């Protein structure tokens, strides 16, 4: 659900969902607080993810939580939501710096993420329709599948460029 603000449609619900993904990847707001990851306490961390709340994490808090998620092996969900809202895709630098390794490492995640998305789509469409709740539930898998596929695409482009110079 997007929110109208001064005649513009803003993707706030995607940002809220991405924030919840980050917190969940780290074990929730209480776990983030106990780990001393950021200056904000668990109640406010949780509040930032509530769709009906107008509060959003400050830039430093967002960075610290997202950096901790990435360091723990998770994806930068807010970065991807933000880039997507602007019409971009954010990918790791190694996808461009090391194209062959990216292609090799990218095959399994693409298959996994696309498979998870297709499975959820199949379950959702059994009754002939996809509900709003089912659609929202598929957004993380769709985002992950797009991100992984885009990494492979960038690896292919980089490999093609290196081939032309060789």
Short mmCIF file of C-alpha atoms in Angstrom, two decimals:
data_model
loop_
_atom_site.label_atom_id
_atom_site.label_comp_id
_atom_site.label_asym_id
_atom_site.label_seq_id
_atom_site.Cartn_x
_atom_site.Cartn_y
_atom_site.Cartn_z
CA UNK A 1 0.00 0.00 0.00
CA UNK A 2 1.36 3.37 -0.99
CA UNK A 3 0.58 6.65 0.72
CA UNK A 4 -0.39 9.87 -1.03
CA UNK A 5 1.70 12.85 0.03
CA UNK A 6 1.42 16.22 -1.71
CA UNK A 7 0.13 14.50 -4.85
CA UNK A 8 2.93 11.92 -4.94
CA UNK A 9 2.59 8.22 -4.25
CA UNK A 10 5.20 7.10 -1.73
CA UNK A 11 6.10 3.42 -1.14
CA UNK A 12 6.04 3.60 2.64
CA UNK A 13 4.62 0.12 3.23
CA UNK A 14 7.54 -1.43 1.32
CA UNK A 15 9.94 0.50 3.56
CA UNK A 16 8.10 -0.68 6.66
CA UNK A 17 8.17 -4.30 5.43
CA UNK A 18 11.89 -4.02 4.64
CA UNK A 19 12.58 -2.68 8.14
CA UNK A 20 10.70 -5.63 9.66
CA UNK A 21 12.78 -8.00 7.50
CA UNK A 22 15.99 -6.44 8.85
CA UNK A 23 14.87 -6.75 12.46
CA UNK A 24 13.67 -10.34 11.95
CA UNK A 25 17.01 -11.28 10.37
CA UNK A 26 18.72 -10.14 13.59
CA UNK A 27 16.25 -11.80 15.95
CA UNK A 28 13.92 -8.85 16.58
CA UNK A 29 14.15 -5.46 18.24
CA UNK A 30 15.05 -6.85 21.67
CA UNK A 31 17.95 -8.86 20.22
CA UNK A 32 19.20 -5.79 18.33
CA UNK A 33 19.04 -3.76 21.54
CA UNK A 34 20.85 -6.45 23.59
CA UNK A 35 23.58 -6.68 20.96
CA UNK A 36 24.16 -2.93 21.22
CA UNK A 37 23.88 -2.52 17.46
CA UNK A 38 22.31 0.92 17.60
CA UNK A 39 21.32 3.75 19.94
CA UNK A 40 17.57 3.06 19.74
CA UNK A 41 15.71 0.77 22.14
CA UNK A 42 13.51 -2.21 21.22
CA UNK A 43 10.15 -0.42 21.48
CA UNK A 44 11.15 2.28 19.01
CA UNK A 45 12.88 -0.23 16.72
CA UNK A 46 9.61 -2.17 16.52
CA UNK A 47 7.56 0.99 16.08
CA UNK A 48 9.53 1.89 12.96
CA UNK A 49 8.13 -1.25 11.30
CA UNK A 50 4.46 -0.62 12.07
CA UNK A 51 2.53 0.32 8.93
CA UNK A 52 0.14 2.66 10.77
CA UNK A 53 3.00 4.59 12.42
CA UNK A 54 4.53 7.64 10.76
CA UNK A 55 7.90 7.14 12.49
CA UNK A 56 10.85 5.89 10.44
CA UNK A 57 14.36 5.01 11.56
CA UNK A 58 16.94 7.82 11.44
CA UNK A 59 19.67 7.32 8.83
CA UNK A 60 22.31 6.25 11.38
CA UNK A 61 20.00 3.66 12.95
CA UNK A 62 18.97 2.35 9.55
CA UNK A 63 22.61 2.04 8.49
CA UNK A 64 23.69 0.26 11.69
CA UNK A 65 20.84 -2.27 11.58
CA UNK A 66 21.23 -2.91 7.86
CA UNK A 67 25.03 -3.24 8.17
CA UNK A 68 24.59 -5.73 11.01
CA UNK A 69 22.12 -7.72 8.90
CA UNK A 70 24.55 -7.84 5.97
CA UNK A 71 27.43 -8.79 8.29
CA UNK A 72 25.26 -11.66 9.58
CA UNK A 73 24.77 -12.92 6.01
CA UNK A 74 21.41 -11.27 5.34
CA UNK A 75 20.33 -9.02 2.50
CA UNK A 76 20.10 -5.22 2.76
CA UNK A 77 16.29 -5.26 2.52
CA UNK A 78 15.78 -1.53 3.04
CA UNK A 79 18.41 -0.63 0.45
CA UNK A 80 16.67 -2.91 -2.05
CA UNK A 81 13.23 -1.46 -1.25
CA UNK A 82 14.57 2.08 -1.54
CA UNK A 83 16.37 1.38 -4.82
CA UNK A 84 13.29 -0.39 -6.19
CA UNK A 85 11.07 2.58 -5.29
CA UNK A 86 13.40 4.80 -7.32
CA UNK A 87 13.47 2.40 -10.27
CA UNK A 88 16.91 0.94 -9.55
CA UNK A 89 18.37 -2.36 -8.43
CA UNK A 90 21.16 -2.42 -5.85
CA UNK A 91 23.73 -5.16 -6.29
CA UNK A 92 26.97 -6.02 -4.48
CA UNK A 93 30.17 -4.58 -5.94
CA UNK A 94 31.65 -8.04 -6.42
CA UNK A 95 29.00 -8.71 -9.07
CA UNK A 96 30.85 -6.20 -11.23
CA UNK A 97 34.41 -6.65 -9.92
CA UNK A 98 34.51 -10.47 -10.16
CA UNK A 99 32.06 -11.45 -12.92
CA UNK A 100 33.11 -15.09 -13.32
CA UNK A 101 32.92 -15.77 -9.60
CA UNK A 102 29.59 -13.97 -9.47
CA UNK A 103 28.21 -16.12 -12.28
CA UNK A 104 29.45 -19.30 -10.62
CA UNK A 105 28.15 -18.32 -7.19
CA UNK A 106 24.95 -16.82 -8.58
CA UNK A 107 23.38 -19.89 -10.16
CA UNK A 108 22.27 -21.62 -6.96
CA UNK A 109 20.78 -18.53 -5.25
CA UNK A 110 18.84 -17.65 -8.42
CA UNK A 111 17.40 -21.15 -8.64
CA UNK A 112 16.60 -21.19 -4.91
CA UNK A 113 14.94 -17.77 -4.83
CA UNK A 114 12.97 -18.28 -8.04
CA UNK A 115 11.92 -21.72 -6.80
CA UNK A 116 10.68 -20.29 -3.49
CA UNK A 117 8.75 -17.59 -5.33
CA UNK A 118 7.19 -20.06 -7.76
CA UNK A 119 6.22 -22.37 -4.90
CA UNK A 120 4.50 -19.53 -3.02
CA UNK A 121 2.79 -18.42 -6.24
CA UNK A 122 1.52 -21.94 -6.84
CA UNK A 123 0.14 -22.21 -3.33
CA UNK A 124 -1.47 -18.77 -3.57
CA UNK A 125 -3.11 -19.49 -6.94
CA UNK A 126 -4.66 -22.82 -5.97
CA UNK A 127 -7.96 -21.10 -5.31
CA UNK A 128 -7.75 -19.14 -8.57
CA UNK A 129 -6.81 -15.78 -7.06
CA UNK A 130 -3.96 -14.17 -5.20
CA UNK A 131 -5.11 -12.22 -2.14
CA UNK A 132 -3.47 -9.00 -1.00
CA UNK A 133 -2.00 -10.85 1.99
CA UNK A 134 -0.58 -13.58 -0.27
CA UNK A 135 0.85 -10.96 -2.63
CA UNK A 136 2.50 -9.09 0.24
CA UNK A 137 3.89 -12.39 1.54
CA UNK A 138 5.54 -13.02 -1.86
CA UNK A 139 7.25 -9.62 -2.05
CA UNK A 140 10.42 -10.67 -0.15
CA UNK A 141 10.89 -13.73 -2.38
CA UNK A 142 10.26 -11.67 -5.52
CA UNK A 143 12.73 -9.02 -4.35
CA UNK A 144 15.35 -11.67 -3.53
CA UNK A 145 14.83 -13.42 -6.88
CA UNK A 146 15.19 -10.10 -8.73
CA UNK A 147 18.31 -9.18 -6.79
CA UNK A 148 20.00 -12.54 -7.39
CA UNK A 149 19.01 -12.57 -11.06
CA UNK A 150 20.30 -9.02 -11.45
CA UNK A 151 23.65 -10.02 -9.93
CA UNK A 152 23.95 -12.74 -12.57
CA UNK A 153 22.92 -10.26 -15.29
CA UNK A 154 25.61 -7.81 -14.20
CA UNK A 155 28.14 -10.64 -14.05
CA UNK A 156 27.24 -11.62 -17.61
CA UNK A 157 27.58 -8.03 -18.80
CA UNK A 158 30.94 -7.64 -17.07
CA UNK A 159 32.16 -10.93 -18.51
CA UNK A 160 31.05 -9.87 -21.99
CA UNK A 161 32.92 -6.56 -21.60
CA UNK A 162 36.09 -8.34 -20.45
CA UNK A 163 35.84 -10.68 -23.44
CA UNK A 164 35.75 -7.78 -25.89
CA UNK A 165 38.93 -6.31 -24.39
CA UNK A 166 40.83 -9.60 -24.35
#
